[in-house]
Coordinates of C-alpha atoms in Angstrom, one line a residue:
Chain A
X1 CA 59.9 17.2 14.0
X2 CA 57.8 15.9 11.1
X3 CA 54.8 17.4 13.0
X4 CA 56.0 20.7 12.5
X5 CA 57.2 20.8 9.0
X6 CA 54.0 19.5 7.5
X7 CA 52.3 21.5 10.2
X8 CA 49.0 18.9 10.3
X9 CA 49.3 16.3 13.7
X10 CA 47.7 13.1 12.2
X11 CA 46.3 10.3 14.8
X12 CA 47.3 6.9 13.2
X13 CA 46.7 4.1 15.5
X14 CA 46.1 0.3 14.7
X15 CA 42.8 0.7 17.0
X16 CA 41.2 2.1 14.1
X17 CA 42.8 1.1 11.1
X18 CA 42.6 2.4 7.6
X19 CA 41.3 6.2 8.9
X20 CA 43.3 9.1 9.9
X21 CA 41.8 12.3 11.6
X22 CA 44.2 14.9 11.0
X23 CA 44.6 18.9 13.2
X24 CA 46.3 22.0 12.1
X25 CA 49.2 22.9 14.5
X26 CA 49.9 26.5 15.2
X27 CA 52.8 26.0 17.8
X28 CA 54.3 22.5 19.7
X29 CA 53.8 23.8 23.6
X30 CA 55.0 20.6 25.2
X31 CA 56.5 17.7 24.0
X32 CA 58.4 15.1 26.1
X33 CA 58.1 10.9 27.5
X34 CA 57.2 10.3 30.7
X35 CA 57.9 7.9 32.6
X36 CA 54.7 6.1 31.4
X37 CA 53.9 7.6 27.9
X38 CA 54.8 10.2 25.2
X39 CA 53.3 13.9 26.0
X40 CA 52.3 16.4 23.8
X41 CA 50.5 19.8 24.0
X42 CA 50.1 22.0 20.6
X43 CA 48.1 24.8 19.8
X44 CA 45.8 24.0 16.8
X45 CA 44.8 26.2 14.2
X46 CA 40.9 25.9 15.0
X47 CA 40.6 23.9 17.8
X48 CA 42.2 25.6 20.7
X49 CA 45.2 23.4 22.7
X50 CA 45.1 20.1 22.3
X51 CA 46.6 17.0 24.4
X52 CA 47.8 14.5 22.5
X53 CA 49.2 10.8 24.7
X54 CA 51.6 8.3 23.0
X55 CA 49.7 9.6 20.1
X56 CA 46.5 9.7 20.4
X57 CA 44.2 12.9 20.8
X58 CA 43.1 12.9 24.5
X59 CA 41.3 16.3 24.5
X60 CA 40.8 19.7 22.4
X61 CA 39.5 22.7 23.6
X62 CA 37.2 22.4 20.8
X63 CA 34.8 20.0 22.1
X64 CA 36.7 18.3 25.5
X65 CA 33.5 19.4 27.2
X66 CA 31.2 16.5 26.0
X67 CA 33.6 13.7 27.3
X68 CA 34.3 15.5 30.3
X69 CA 30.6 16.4 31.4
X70 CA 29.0 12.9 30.4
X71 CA 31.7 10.8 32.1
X72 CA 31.0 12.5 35.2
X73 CA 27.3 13.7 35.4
X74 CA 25.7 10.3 34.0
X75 CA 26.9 8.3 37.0
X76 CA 26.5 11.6 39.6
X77 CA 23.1 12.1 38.9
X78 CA 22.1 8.3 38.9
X79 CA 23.3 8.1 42.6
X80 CA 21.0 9.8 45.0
X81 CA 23.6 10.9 47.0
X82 CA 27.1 11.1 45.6
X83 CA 29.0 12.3 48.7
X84 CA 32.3 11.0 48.2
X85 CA 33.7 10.3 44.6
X86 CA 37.1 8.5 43.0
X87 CA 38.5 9.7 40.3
X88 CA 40.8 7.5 38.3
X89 CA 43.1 9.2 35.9
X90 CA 41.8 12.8 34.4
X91 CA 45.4 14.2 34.3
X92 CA 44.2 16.7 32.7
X93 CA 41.8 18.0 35.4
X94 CA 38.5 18.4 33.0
X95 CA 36.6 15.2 34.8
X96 CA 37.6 17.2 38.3
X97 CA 36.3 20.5 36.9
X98 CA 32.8 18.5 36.0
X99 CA 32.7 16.4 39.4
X100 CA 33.6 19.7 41.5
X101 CA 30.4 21.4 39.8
X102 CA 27.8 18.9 41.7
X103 CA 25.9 20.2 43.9
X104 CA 26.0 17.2 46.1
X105 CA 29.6 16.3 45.8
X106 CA 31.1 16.7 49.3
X107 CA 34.7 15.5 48.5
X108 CA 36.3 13.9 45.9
X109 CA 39.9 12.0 45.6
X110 CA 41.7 12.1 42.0
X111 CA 44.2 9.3 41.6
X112 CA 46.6 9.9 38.5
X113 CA 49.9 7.9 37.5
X114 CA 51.7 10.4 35.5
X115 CA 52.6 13.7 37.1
X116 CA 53.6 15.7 33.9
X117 CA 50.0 15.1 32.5
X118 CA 48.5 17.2 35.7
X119 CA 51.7 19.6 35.9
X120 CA 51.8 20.6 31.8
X121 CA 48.4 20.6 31.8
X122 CA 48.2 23.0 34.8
X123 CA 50.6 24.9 32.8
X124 CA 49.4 24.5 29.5
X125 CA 45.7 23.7 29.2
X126 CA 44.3 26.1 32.7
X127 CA 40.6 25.5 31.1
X128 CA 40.7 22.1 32.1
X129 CA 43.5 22.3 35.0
X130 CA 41.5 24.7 36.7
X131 CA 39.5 21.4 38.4
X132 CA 42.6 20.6 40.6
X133 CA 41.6 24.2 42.4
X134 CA 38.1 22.7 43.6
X135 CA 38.7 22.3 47.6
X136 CA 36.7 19.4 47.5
X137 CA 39.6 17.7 45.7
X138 CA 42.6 15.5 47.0
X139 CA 44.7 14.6 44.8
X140 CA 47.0 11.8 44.6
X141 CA 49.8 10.9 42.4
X142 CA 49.5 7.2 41.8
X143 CA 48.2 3.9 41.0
X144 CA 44.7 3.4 41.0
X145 CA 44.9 0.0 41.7
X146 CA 47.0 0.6 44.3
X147 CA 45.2 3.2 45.5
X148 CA 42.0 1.0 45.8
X149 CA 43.2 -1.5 47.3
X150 CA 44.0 0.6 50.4
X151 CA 40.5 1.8 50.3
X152 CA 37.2 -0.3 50.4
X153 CA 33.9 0.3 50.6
X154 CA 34.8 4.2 50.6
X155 CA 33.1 5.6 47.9
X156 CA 29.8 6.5 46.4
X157 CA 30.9 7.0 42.7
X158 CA 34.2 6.0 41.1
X159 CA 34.9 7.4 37.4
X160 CA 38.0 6.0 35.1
X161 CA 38.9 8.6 33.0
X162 CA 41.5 6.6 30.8
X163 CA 43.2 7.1 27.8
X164 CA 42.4 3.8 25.1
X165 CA 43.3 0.1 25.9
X166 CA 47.1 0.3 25.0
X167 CA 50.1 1.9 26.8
X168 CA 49.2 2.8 31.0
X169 CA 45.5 2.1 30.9
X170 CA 45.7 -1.4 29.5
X171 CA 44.5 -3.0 32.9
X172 CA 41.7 -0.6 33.1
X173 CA 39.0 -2.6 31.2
X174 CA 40.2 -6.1 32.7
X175 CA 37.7 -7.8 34.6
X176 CA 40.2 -7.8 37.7
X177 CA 39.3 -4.1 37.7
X178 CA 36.0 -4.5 37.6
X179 CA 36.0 -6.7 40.9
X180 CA 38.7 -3.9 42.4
X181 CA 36.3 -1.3 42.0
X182 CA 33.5 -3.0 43.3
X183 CA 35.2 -3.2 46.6
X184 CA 36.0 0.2 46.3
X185 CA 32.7 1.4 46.6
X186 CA 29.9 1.5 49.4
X187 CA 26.4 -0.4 49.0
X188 CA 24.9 1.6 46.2
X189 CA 27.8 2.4 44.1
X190 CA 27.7 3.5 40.6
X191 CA 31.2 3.6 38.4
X192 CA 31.3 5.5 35.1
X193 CA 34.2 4.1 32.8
X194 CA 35.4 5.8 29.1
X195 CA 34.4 2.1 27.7
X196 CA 35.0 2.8 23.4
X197 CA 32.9 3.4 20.4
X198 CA 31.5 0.6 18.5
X199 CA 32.3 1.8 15.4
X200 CA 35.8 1.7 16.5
X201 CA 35.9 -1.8 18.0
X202 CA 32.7 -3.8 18.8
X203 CA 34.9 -6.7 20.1
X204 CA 36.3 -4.4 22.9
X205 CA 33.4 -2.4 24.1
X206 CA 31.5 -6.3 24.0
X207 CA 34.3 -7.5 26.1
X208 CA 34.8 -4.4 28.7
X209 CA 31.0 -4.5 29.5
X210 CA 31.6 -8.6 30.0
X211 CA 34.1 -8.1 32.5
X212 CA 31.9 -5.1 34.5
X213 CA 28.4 -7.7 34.3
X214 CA 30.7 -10.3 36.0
X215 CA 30.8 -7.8 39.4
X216 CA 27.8 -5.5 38.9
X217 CA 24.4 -6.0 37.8
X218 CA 23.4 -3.3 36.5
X219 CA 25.3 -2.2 33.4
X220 CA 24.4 0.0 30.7
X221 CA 26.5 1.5 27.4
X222 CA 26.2 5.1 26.7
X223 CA 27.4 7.2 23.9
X224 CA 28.7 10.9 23.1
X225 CA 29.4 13.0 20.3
X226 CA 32.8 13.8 20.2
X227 CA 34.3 15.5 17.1
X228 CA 37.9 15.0 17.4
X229 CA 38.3 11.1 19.0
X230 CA 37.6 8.0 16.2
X231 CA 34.8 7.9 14.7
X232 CA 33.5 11.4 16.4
X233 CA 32.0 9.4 19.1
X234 CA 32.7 7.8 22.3
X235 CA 31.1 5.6 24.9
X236 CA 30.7 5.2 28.9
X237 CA 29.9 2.1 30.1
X238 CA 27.6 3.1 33.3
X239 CA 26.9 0.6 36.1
X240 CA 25.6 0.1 39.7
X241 CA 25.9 -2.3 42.3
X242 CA 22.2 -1.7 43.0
X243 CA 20.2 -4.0 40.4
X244 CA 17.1 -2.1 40.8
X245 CA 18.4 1.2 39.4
X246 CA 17.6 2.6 36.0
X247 CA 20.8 3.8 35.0
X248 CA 19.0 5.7 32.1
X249 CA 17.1 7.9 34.8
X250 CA 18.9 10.8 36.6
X251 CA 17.1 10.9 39.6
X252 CA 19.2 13.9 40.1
X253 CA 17.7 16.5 37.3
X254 CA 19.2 19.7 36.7
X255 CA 16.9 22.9 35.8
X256 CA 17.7 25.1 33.2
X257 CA 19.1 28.0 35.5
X258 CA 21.6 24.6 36.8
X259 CA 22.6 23.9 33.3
X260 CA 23.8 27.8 32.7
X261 CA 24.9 28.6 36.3
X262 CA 27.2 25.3 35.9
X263 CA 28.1 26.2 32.9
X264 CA 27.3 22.6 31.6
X265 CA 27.9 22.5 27.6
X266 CA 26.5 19.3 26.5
X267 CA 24.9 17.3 29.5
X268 CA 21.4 17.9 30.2
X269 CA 19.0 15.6 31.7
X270 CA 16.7 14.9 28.7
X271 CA 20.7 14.1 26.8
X272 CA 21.0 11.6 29.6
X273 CA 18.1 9.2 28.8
X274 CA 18.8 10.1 25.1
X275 CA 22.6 8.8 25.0
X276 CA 21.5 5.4 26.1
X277 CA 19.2 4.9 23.2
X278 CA 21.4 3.1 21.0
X279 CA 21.4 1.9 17.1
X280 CA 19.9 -1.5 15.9
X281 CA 23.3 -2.1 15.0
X282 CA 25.2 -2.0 18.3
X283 CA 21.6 -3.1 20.3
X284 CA 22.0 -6.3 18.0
X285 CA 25.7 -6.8 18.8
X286 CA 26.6 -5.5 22.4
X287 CA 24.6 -7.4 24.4
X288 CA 24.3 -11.1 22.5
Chain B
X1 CA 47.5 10.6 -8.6
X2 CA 48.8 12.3 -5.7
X3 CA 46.0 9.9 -3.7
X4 CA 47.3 6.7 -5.1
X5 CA 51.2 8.0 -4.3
X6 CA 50.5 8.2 -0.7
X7 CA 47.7 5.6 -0.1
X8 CA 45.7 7.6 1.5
X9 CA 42.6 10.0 0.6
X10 CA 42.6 13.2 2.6
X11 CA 39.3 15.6 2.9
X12 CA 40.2 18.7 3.2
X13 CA 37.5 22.0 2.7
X14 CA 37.0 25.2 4.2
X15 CA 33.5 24.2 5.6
X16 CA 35.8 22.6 8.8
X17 CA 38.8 24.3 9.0
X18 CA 41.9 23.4 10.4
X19 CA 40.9 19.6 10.3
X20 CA 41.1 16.8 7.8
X21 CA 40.0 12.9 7.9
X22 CA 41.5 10.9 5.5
X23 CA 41.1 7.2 4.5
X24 CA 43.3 4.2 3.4
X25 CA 42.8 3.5 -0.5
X26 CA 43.3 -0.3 -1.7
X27 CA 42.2 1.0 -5.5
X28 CA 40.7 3.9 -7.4
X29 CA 37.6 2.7 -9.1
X30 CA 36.3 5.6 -11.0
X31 CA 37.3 8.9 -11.4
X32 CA 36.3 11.5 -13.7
X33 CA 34.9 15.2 -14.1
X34 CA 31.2 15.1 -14.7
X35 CA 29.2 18.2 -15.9
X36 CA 28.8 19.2 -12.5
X37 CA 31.6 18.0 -10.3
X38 CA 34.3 15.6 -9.8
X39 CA 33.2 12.1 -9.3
X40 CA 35.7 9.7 -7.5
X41 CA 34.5 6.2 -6.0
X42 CA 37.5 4.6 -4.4
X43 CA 38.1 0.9 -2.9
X44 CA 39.1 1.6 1.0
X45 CA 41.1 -0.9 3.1
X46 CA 38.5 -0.8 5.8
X47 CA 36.0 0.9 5.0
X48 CA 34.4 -0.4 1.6
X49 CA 34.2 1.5 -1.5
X50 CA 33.5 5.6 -0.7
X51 CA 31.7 7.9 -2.8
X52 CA 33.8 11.5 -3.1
X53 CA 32.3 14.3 -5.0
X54 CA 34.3 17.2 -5.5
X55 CA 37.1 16.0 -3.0
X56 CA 34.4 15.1 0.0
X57 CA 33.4 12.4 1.4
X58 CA 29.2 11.4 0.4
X59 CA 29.2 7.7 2.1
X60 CA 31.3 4.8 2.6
X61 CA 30.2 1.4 2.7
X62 CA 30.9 0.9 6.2
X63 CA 28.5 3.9 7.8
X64 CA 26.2 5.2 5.3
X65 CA 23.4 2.8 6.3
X66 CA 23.5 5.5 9.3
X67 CA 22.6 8.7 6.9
X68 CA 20.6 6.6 4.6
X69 CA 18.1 5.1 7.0
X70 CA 17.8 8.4 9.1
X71 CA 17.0 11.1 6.2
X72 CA 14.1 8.5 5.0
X73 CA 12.5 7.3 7.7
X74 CA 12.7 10.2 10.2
X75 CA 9.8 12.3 7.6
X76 CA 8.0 9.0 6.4
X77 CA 7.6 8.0 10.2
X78 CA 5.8 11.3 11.1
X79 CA 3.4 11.4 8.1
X80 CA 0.1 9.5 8.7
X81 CA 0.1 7.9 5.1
X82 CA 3.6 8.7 2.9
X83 CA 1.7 7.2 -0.3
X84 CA 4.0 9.4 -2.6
X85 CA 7.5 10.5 -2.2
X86 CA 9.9 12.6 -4.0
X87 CA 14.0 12.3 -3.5
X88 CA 16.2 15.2 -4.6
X89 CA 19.4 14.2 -5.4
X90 CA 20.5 10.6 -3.6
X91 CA 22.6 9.7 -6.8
X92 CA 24.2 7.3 -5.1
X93 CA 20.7 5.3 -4.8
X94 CA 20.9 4.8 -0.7
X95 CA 17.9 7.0 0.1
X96 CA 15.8 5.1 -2.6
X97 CA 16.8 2.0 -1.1
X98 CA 15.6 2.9 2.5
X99 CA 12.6 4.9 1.0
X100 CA 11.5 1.3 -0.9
X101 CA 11.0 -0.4 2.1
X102 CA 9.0 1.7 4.1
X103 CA 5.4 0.0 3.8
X104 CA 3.7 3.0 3.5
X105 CA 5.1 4.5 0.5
X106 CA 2.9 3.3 -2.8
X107 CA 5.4 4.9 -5.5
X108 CA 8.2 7.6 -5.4
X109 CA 10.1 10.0 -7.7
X110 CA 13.8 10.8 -7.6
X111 CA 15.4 13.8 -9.4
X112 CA 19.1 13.4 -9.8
X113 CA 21.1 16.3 -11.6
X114 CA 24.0 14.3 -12.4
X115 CA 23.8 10.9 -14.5
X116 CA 27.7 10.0 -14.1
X117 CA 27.0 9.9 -10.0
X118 CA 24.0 7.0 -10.9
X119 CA 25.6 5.6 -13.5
X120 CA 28.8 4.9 -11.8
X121 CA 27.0 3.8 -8.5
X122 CA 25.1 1.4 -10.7
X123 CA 28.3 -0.5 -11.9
X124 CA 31.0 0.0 -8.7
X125 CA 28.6 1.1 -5.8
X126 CA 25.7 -2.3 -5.4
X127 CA 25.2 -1.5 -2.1
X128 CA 23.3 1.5 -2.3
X129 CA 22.3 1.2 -6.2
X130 CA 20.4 -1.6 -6.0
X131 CA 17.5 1.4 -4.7
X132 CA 17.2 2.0 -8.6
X133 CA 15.5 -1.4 -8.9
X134 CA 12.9 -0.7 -6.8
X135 CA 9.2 -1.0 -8.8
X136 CA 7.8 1.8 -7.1
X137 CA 10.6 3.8 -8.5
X138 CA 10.2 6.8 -11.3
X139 CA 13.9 8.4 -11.4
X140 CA 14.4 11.2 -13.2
X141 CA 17.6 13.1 -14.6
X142 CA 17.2 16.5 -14.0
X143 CA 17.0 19.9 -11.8
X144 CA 15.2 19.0 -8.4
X145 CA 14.1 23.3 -8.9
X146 CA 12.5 22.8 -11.8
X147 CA 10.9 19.6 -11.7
X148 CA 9.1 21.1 -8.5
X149 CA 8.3 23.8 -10.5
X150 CA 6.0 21.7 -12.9
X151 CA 4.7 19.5 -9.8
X152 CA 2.9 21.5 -7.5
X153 CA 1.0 19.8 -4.6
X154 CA 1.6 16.4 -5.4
X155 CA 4.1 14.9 -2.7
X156 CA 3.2 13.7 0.9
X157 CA 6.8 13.6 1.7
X158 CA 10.2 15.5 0.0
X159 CA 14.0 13.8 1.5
X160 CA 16.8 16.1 0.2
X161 CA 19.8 14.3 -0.4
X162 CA 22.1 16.9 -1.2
X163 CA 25.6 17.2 -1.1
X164 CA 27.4 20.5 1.4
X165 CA 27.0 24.0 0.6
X166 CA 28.9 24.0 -2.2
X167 CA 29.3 23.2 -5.8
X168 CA 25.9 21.7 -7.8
X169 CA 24.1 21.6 -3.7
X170 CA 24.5 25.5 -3.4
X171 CA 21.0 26.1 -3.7
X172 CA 19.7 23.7 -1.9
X173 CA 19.3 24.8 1.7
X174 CA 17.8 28.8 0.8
X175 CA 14.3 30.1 1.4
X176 CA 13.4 29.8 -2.7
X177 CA 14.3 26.0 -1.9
X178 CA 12.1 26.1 0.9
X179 CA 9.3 27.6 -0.9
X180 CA 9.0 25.6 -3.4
X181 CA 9.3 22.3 -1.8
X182 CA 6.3 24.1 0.2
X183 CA 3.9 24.3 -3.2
X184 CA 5.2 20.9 -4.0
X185 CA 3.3 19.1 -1.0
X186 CA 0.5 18.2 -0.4
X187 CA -1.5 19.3 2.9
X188 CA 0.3 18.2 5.8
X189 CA 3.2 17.4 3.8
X190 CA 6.5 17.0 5.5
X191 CA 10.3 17.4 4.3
X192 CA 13.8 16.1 5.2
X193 CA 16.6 18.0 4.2
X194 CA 20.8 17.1 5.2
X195 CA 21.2 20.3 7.1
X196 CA 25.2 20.0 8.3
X197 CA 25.7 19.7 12.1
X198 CA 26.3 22.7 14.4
X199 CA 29.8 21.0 15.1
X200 CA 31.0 21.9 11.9
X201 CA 28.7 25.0 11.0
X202 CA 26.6 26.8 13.5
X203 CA 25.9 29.7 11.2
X204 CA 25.0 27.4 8.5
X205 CA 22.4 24.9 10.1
X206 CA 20.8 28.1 11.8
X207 CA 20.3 29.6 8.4
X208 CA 18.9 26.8 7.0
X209 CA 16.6 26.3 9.9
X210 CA 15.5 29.9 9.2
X211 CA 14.5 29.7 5.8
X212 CA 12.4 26.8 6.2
X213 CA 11.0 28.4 9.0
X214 CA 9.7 30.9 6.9
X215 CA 7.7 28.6 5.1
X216 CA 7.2 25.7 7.1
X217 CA 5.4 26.3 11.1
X218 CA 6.9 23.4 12.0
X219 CA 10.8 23.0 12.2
X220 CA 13.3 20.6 14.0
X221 CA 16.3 19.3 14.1
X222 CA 17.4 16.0 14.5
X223 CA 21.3 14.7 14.3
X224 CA 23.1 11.3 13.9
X225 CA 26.3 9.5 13.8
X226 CA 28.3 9.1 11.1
X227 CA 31.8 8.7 11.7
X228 CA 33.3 9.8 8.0
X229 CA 31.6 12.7 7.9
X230 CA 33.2 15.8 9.2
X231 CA 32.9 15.7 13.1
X232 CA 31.4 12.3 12.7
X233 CA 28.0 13.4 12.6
X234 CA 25.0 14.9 10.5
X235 CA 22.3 17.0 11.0
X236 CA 18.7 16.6 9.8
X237 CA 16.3 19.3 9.2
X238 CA 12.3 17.9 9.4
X239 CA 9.8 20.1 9.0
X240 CA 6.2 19.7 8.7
X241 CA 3.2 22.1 7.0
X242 CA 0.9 21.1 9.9
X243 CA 2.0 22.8 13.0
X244 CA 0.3 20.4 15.2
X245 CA 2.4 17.5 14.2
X246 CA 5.0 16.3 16.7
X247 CA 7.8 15.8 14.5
X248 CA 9.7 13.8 17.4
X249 CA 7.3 11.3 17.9
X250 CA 6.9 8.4 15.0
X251 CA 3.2 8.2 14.3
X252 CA 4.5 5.0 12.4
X253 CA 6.6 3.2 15.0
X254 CA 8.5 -0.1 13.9
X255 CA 8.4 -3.3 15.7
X256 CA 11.0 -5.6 16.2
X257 CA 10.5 -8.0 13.7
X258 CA 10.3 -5.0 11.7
X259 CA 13.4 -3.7 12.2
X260 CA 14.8 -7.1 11.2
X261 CA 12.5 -7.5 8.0
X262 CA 14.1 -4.1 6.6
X263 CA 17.4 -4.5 7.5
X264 CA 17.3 -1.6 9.4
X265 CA 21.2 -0.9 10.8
X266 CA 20.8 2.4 12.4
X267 CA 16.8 3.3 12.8
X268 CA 14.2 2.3 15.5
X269 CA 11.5 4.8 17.2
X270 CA 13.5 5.2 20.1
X271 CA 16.3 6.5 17.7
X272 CA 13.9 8.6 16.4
X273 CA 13.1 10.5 19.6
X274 CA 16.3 10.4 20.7
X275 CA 18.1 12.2 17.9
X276 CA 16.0 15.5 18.4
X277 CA 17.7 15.6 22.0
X278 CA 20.1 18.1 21.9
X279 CA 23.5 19.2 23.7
X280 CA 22.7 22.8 25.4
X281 CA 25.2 24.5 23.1
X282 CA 23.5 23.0 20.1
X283 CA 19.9 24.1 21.7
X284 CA 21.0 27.7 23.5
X285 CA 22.6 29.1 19.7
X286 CA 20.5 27.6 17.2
X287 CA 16.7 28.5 18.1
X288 CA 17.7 32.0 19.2

């Protein structure tokens, strides 16, 4: 493997040409294709295990917590009652570990296509794996779409945890999507969807936020810091089917004895309305 | 060259372990040892012509505008009347550039050690250079230490553009530092100094906040994105000798048209505020 005699992984993909972030492998723990994609798990030098899809760095131990809290608290705590909650994707169990922690999370079904994502990671990456252990969870091995289609009107909160717009989660920024998870949700829904960084690809976060405003009115474009994906940043596209919701406003606020007993990382309630508050630069261009 | 072999630039330093970003080269524009460090200005394939001292990365054309804006107009937004400024460092002539167009500011100084790093920006690096036009402008070749030394109580506002922890920087983020750019404010004088982000360096950026505190009653820390810097972001220290001042809250808050007239990218008010809003790890480690 050319990985392992250089000993550096580097993430080349054409979605963000002419940059390269690079990691320092220790050991190659996994490494095989699926039936949908190319899977790899390595130990790094400095930033704990790392899963890496057809390529591209999905997680690291190192700072997985930011992705995994914001995708999953933003829309939980702009719903006042999340009760029941989709999850779309998340092989790697961190989005379940974060939606398992809400207080008002009464059960929650985890949809994933690609079993040796959930049973290497289970195996190989336990601090984010241990989410599939909540008993609130049902998890399903499967299509989303699919899955959706077989349940409407079911759900109070539906988060896509995808990987990037090539490969298996193509579809899951098409506007056909959109309109499946509208129907997947009850009056009141809120979805939360890993929508891209600007910096990355302006012409794809503009166009996935196009397709969501053609089911939901109420949409809003959040961002994260996020060390090891493009750019160090990444951003959730937020909406509801309720137009009269601020999506910027948790109306569910955590306390600071919350924060610690959840062991919550990054999300806070003041980081909430904070991450929507977005540069001249992407204000100028999202939205026009 | 090794770089132009390969085609690519690679950043690699012990301040971030393990990790490396690296960029595409189309053409190396300048490169040569100065007095203080080594000075390379590349052409990029996507992201503009780049600014490398010492083998790391100081701005690109695509996201410097981020940096730039931020280390100006975060400390000449909190001070009730920035008439006179003084910029440390900023060879590259970004910070003078954002600096010129705040209305406020009557006239400013800039100390710059190295005359290569303004020089070459001058001829290959327009972009940010053209801040050496500016009228209001007195720059100076010299030590930022010592010119303080022989210009006590004269500056409403001091911006630090300094390069990392290392090399011609070093001294840069200690208490002395921190004292003297005390004795050369006036009252209720307020500073801006590139402080690393927590990311990268927790022990460093709590260090730094330290020895300002020594000198200044009121400290923060603000951070924004930058996606070729290490970890895609920076940190900000602002500090001010009045402890009553707010240092989150713009006392001068830009409007719209503004915004527009400036050609401000990356900065509004709301940025402003939002960028002391911290993730709990950042806030639980570096205030204790």
């Amino acid at each position: 493997m050319d990985l392992m005699k250089s000993g550096w992984f580097s993430e080349v993909s054409e979605l963000w040409p002419g940059q390269s972030f690079s990691l320092e492998i220790k050991q190659v723990l996994f490494h095989k294709k699926s039936k949908f994609q190319d899977v790899l798990i390595v130990q790094t030098k400095n930033h704990g295990r790392a899963l890496i899809l057809d390529g591209i760095i999905q997680c690291t131990e190192f700072d997985e917590f930011s992705y995994q809290e914001m995708i999953s608290f933003l829309p939980l705590c702009v719903h006042k009652n999340p009760e029941k909650v989709l999850v779309v994707g998340g092989g790697d169990g961190g989005v379940a570990r974060e939606v398992a922690k809400h207080p008002l999370v009464k059960e929650f079904v985890q949809v994933e296509i690609d079993s040796m994502v959930i049973e290497q990671s289970k195996k190989f990456l336990p601090f984010m794996a241990k989410g599939f252990e909540s008993p609130k969870l049902t998890l399903v091995v499967g299509d989303g779409f699919e899955y959706m289609k077989k349940h409407q009107n079911e759900f109070d909160v539906i988060i896509t945890d995808s990987s990037d717009p090539v490969g298996p989660a193509v579809n899951l920024f098409t506007e056909g999507y959109f309109h499946l998870l509208k129907t997947a949700l009850k009056p009141h829904g809120v979805i939360c969807s890993q929508a891209g960084t600007v910096w990355s690809d302006l012409h794809h976060v503009k166009e996935t936020l196009k397709n969501c405003q053609k089911h939901f009115p109420a949409v809003k474009y959040s961002i994260s810091s996020v060390p090891t994906y493009p750019n160090g940043q990444i951003g959730y596209l937020v909406a509801s089917l309720d137009e009269n919701v601020d999506l910027t406003k948790p109306v569910y606020r955590l306390s600071e004895n919350q924060i610690e007993a959840l062991s919550l990382r990054y999300y806070n309630s003041q980081i909430h309305e904070a991450s929507f508050v977005l540069p001249n630069f992407f204000n100028r261009t999202l939205w026009s």
